[in-house]
PDB file of C-alpha atoms in Angstrom:
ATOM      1  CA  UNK A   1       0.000   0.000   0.000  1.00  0.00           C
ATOM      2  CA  UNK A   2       0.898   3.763  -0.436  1.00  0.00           C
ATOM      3  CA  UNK A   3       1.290   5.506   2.792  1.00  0.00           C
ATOM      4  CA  UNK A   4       1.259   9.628   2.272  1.00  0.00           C
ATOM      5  CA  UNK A   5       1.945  12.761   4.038  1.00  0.00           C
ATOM      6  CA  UNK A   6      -1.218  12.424   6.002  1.00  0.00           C
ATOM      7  CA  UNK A   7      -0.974   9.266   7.008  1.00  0.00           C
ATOM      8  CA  UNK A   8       2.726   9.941   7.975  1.00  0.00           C
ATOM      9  CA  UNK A   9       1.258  13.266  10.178  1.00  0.00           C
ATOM     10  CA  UNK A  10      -2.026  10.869  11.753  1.00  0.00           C
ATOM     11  CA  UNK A  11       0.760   7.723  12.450  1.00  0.00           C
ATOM     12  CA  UNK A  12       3.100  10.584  13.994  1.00  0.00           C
ATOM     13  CA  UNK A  13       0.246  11.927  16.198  1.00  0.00           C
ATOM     14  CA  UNK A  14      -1.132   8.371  17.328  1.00  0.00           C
ATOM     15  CA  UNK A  15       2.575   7.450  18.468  1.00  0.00           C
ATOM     16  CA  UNK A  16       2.554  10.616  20.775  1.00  0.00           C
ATOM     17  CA  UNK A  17      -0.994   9.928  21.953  1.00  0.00           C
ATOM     18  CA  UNK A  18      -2.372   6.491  20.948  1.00  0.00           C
ATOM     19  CA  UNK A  19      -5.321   7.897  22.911  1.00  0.00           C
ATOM     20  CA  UNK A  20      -5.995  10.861  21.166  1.00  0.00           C
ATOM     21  CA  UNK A  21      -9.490  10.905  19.080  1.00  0.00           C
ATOM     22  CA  UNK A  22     -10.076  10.837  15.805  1.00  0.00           C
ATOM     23  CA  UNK A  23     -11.837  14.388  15.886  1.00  0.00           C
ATOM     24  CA  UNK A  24      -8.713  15.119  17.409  1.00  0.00           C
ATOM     25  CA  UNK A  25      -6.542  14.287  15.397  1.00  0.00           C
ATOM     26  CA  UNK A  26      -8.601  15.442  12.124  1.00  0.00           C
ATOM     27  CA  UNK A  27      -8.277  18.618  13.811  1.00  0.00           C
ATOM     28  CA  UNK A  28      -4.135  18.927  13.355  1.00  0.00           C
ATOM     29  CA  UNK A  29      -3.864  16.923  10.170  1.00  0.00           C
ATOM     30  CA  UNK A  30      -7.165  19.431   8.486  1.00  0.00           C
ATOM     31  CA  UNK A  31      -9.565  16.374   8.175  1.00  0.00           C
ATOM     32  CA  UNK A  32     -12.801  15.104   9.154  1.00  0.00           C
ATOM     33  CA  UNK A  33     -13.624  12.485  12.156  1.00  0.00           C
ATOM     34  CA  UNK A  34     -14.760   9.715   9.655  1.00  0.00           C
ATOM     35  CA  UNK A  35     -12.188  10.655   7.298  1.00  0.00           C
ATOM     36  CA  UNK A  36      -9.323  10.026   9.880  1.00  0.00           C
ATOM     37  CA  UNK A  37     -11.072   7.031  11.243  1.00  0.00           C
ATOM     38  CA  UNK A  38     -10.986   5.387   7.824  1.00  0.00           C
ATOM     39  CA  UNK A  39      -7.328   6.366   7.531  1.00  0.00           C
ATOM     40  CA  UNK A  40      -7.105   4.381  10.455  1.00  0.00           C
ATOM     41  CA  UNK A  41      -8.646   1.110   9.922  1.00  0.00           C
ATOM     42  CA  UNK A  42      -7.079   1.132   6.769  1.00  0.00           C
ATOM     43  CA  UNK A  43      -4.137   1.419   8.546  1.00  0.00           C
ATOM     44  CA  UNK A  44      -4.788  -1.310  11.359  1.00  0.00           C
ATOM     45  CA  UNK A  45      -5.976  -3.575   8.558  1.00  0.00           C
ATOM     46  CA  UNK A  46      -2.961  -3.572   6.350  1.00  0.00           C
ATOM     47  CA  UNK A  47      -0.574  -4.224   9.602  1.00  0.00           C
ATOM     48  CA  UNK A  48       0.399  -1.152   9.796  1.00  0.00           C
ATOM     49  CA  UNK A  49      -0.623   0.016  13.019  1.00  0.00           C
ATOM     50  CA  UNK A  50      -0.245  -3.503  15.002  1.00  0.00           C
ATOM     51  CA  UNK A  51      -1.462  -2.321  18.419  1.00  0.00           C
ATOM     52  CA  UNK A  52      -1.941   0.497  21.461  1.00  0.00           C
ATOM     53  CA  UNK A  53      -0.028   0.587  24.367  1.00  0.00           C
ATOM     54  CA  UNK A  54       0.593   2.259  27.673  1.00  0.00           C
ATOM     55  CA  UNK A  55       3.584   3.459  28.373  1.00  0.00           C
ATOM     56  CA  UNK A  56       4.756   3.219  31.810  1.00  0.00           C
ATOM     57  CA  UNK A  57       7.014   5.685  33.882  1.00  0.00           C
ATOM     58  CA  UNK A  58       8.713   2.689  36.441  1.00  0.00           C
ATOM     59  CA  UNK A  59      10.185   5.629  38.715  1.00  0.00           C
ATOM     60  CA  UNK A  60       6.288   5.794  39.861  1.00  0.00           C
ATOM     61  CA  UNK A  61       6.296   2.196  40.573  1.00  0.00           C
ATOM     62  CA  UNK A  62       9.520   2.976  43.223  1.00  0.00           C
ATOM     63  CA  UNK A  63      11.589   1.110  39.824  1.00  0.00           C
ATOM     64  CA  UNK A  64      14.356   4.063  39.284  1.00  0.00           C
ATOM     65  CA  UNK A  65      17.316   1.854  38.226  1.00  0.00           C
ATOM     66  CA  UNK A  66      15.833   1.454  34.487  1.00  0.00           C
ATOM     67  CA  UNK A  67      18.442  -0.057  32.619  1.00  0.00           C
ATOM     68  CA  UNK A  68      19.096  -1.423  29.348  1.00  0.00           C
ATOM     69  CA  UNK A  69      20.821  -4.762  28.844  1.00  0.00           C
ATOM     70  CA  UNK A  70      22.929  -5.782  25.881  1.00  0.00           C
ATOM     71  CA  UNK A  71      23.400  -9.713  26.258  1.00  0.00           C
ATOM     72  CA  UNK A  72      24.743 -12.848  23.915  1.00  0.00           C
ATOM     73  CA  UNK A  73      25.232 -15.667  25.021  1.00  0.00           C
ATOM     74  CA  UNK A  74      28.473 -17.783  25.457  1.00  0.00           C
ATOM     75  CA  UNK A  75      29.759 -18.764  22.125  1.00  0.00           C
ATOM     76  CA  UNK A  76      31.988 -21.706  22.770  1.00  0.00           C
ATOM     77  CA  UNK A  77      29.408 -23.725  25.335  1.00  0.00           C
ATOM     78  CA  UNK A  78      27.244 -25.884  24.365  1.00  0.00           C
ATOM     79  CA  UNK A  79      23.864 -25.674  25.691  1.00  0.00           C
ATOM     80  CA  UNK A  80      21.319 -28.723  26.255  1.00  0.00           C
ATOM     81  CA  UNK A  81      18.222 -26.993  24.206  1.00  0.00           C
ATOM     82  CA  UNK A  82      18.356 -24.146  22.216  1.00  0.00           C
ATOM     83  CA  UNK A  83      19.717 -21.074  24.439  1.00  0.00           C
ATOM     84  CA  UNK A  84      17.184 -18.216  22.590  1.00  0.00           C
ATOM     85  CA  UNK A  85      14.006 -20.595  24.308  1.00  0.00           C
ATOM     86  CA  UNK A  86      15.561 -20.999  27.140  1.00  0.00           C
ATOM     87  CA  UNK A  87      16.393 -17.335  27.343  1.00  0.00           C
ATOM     88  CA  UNK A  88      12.876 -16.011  26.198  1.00  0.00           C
ATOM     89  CA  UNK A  89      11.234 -17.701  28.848  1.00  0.00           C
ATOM     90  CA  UNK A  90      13.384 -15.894  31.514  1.00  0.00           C
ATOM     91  CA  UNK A  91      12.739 -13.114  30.495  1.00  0.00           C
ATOM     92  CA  UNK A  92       9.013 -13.409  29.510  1.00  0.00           C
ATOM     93  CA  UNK A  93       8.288 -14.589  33.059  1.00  0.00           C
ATOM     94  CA  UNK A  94      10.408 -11.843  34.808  1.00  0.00           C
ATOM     95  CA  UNK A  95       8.679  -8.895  36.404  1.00  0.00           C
ATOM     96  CA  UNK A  96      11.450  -6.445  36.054  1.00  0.00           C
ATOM     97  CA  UNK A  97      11.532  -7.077  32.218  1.00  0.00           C
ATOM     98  CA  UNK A  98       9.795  -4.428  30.411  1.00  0.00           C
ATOM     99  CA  UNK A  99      10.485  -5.602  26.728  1.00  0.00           C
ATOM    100  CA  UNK A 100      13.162  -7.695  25.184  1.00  0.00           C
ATOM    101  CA  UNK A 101      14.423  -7.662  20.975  1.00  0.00           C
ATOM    102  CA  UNK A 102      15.776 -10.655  20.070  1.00  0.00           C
ATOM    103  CA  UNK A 103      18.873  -9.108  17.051  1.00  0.00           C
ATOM    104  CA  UNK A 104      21.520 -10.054  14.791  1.00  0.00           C
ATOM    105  CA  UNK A 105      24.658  -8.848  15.172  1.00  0.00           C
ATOM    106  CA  UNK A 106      27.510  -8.821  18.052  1.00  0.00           C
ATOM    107  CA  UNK A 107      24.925  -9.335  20.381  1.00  0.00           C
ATOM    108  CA  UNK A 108      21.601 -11.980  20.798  1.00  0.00           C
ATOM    109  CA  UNK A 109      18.864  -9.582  22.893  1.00  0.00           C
ATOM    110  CA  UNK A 110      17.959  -5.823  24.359  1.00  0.00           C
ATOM    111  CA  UNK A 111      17.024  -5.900  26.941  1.00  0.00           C
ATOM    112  CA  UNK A 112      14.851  -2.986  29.010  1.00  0.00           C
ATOM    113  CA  UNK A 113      14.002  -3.407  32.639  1.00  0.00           C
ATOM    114  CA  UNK A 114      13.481  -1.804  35.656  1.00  0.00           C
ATOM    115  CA  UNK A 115      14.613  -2.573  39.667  1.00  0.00           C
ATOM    116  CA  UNK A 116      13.760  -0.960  42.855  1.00  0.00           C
ATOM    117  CA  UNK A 117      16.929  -1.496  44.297  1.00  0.00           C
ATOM    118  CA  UNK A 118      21.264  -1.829  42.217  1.00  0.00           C
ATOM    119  CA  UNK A 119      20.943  -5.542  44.296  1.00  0.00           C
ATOM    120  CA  UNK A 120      18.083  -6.948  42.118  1.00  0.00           C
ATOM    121  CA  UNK A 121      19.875  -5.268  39.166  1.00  0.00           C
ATOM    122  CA  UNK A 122      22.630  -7.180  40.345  1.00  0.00           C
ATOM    123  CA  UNK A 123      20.834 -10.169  40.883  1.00  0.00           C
ATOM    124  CA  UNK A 124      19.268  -9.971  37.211  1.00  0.00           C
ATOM    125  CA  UNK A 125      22.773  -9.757  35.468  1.00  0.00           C
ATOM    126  CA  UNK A 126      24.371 -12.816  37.585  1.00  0.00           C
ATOM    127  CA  UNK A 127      21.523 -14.945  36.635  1.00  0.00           C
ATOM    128  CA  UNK A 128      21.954 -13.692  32.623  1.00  0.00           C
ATOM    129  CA  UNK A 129      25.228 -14.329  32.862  1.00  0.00           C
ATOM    130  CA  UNK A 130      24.887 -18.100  33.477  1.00  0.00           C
ATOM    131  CA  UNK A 131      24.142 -17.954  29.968  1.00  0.00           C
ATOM    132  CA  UNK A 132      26.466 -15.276  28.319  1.00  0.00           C
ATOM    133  CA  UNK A 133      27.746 -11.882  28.485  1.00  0.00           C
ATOM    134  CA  UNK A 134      25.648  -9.423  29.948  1.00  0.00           C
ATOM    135  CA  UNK A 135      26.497  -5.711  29.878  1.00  0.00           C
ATOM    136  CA  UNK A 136      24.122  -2.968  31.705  1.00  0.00           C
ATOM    137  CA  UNK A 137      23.384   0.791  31.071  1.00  0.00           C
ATOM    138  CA  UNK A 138      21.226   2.817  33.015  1.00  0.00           C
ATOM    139  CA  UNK A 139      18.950   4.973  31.406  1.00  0.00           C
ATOM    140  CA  UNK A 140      18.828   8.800  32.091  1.00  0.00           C
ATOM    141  CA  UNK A 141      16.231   9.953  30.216  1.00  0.00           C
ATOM    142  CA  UNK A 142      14.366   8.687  27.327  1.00  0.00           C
ATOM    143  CA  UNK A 143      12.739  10.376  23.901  1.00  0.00           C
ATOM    144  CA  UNK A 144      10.847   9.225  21.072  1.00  0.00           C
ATOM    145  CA  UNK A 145      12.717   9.508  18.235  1.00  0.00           C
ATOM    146  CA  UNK A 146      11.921  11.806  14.910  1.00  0.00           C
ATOM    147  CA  UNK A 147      10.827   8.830  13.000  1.00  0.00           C
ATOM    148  CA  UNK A 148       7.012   9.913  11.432  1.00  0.00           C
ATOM    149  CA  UNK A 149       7.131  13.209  13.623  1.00  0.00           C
ATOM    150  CA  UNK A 150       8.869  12.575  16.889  1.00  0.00           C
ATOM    151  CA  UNK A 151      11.495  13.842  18.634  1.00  0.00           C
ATOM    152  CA  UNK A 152       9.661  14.592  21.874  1.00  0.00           C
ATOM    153  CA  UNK A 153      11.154  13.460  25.411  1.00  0.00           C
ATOM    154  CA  UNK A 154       8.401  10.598  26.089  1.00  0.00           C
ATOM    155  CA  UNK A 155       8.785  11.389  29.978  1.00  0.00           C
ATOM    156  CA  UNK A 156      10.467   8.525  31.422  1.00  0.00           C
TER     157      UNK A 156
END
């Protein structure tokens, strides 16, 4: 499908505020509800927009040591299943985990999570690095990039 400028400027506008309405948002792209709504289910149905989410400021929830993880695993051991599996259920049943990317490259996974305290950060990385190399960077301050419109700080 072709995507244009307005679709660009209503995708931009829905990644700031996946809440906002469509009256809303026909307001700052010069377009009616319904026409903005159909822009939208167009959208949803071709796969482009895939799903709504809220995001969540963990220094609320007493998590300030937000961190991302860059991990891969051990290359010379040999592991009894394969390690990814083992790996994505660890991390899919782990509280602290926010989201996880699975990559190609120098390293297997990103990983984003958030502690209350440096010990269960601690704890995390000792029990990753069972499996591999497991190297930690706390975040500061986060912003949504200027990809479709961005380049706002997102608040966390």
């Amino acid at each position: 499908m072709e995507w244009d400028s307005t679709d660009r400027k209503i995708l931009a506008h829905l990644r700031h505020n996946a809440r906002a309405t469509f009256q809303e948002i026909g307001a700052l792209v010069s377009m009616t509800r319904p026409a903005v709504r159909e822009r939208v289910l167009r959208m949803e149905e071709a796969g482009l927009l895939t799903g709504y989410r809220a995001e969540i400021n963990p220094d609320v929830l007493g998590r300030s040591v937000h961190v991302m993880v860059h991990f891969s695993f051990h290359r010379d051991r040999k592991y009894p299943e394969k390690p990814n599996d083992v790996l994505i259920r660890r991390l899919a049943a782990d509280p602290s985990v926010m989201r996880y990317w699975e990559i190609y490259g120098d390293l297997d996974f990103l990983i984003e999570a958030s502690f209350e305290t440096k010990e269960e950060l601690h704890g995390f990385l000792d029990d990753l690095r069972a499996y591999g190399f497991a190297r930690s960077h706390l975040i500061a301050s986060s912003y949504l990039g200027p990809f479709l419109g961005g380049g706002e700080q997102d608040g966390s």
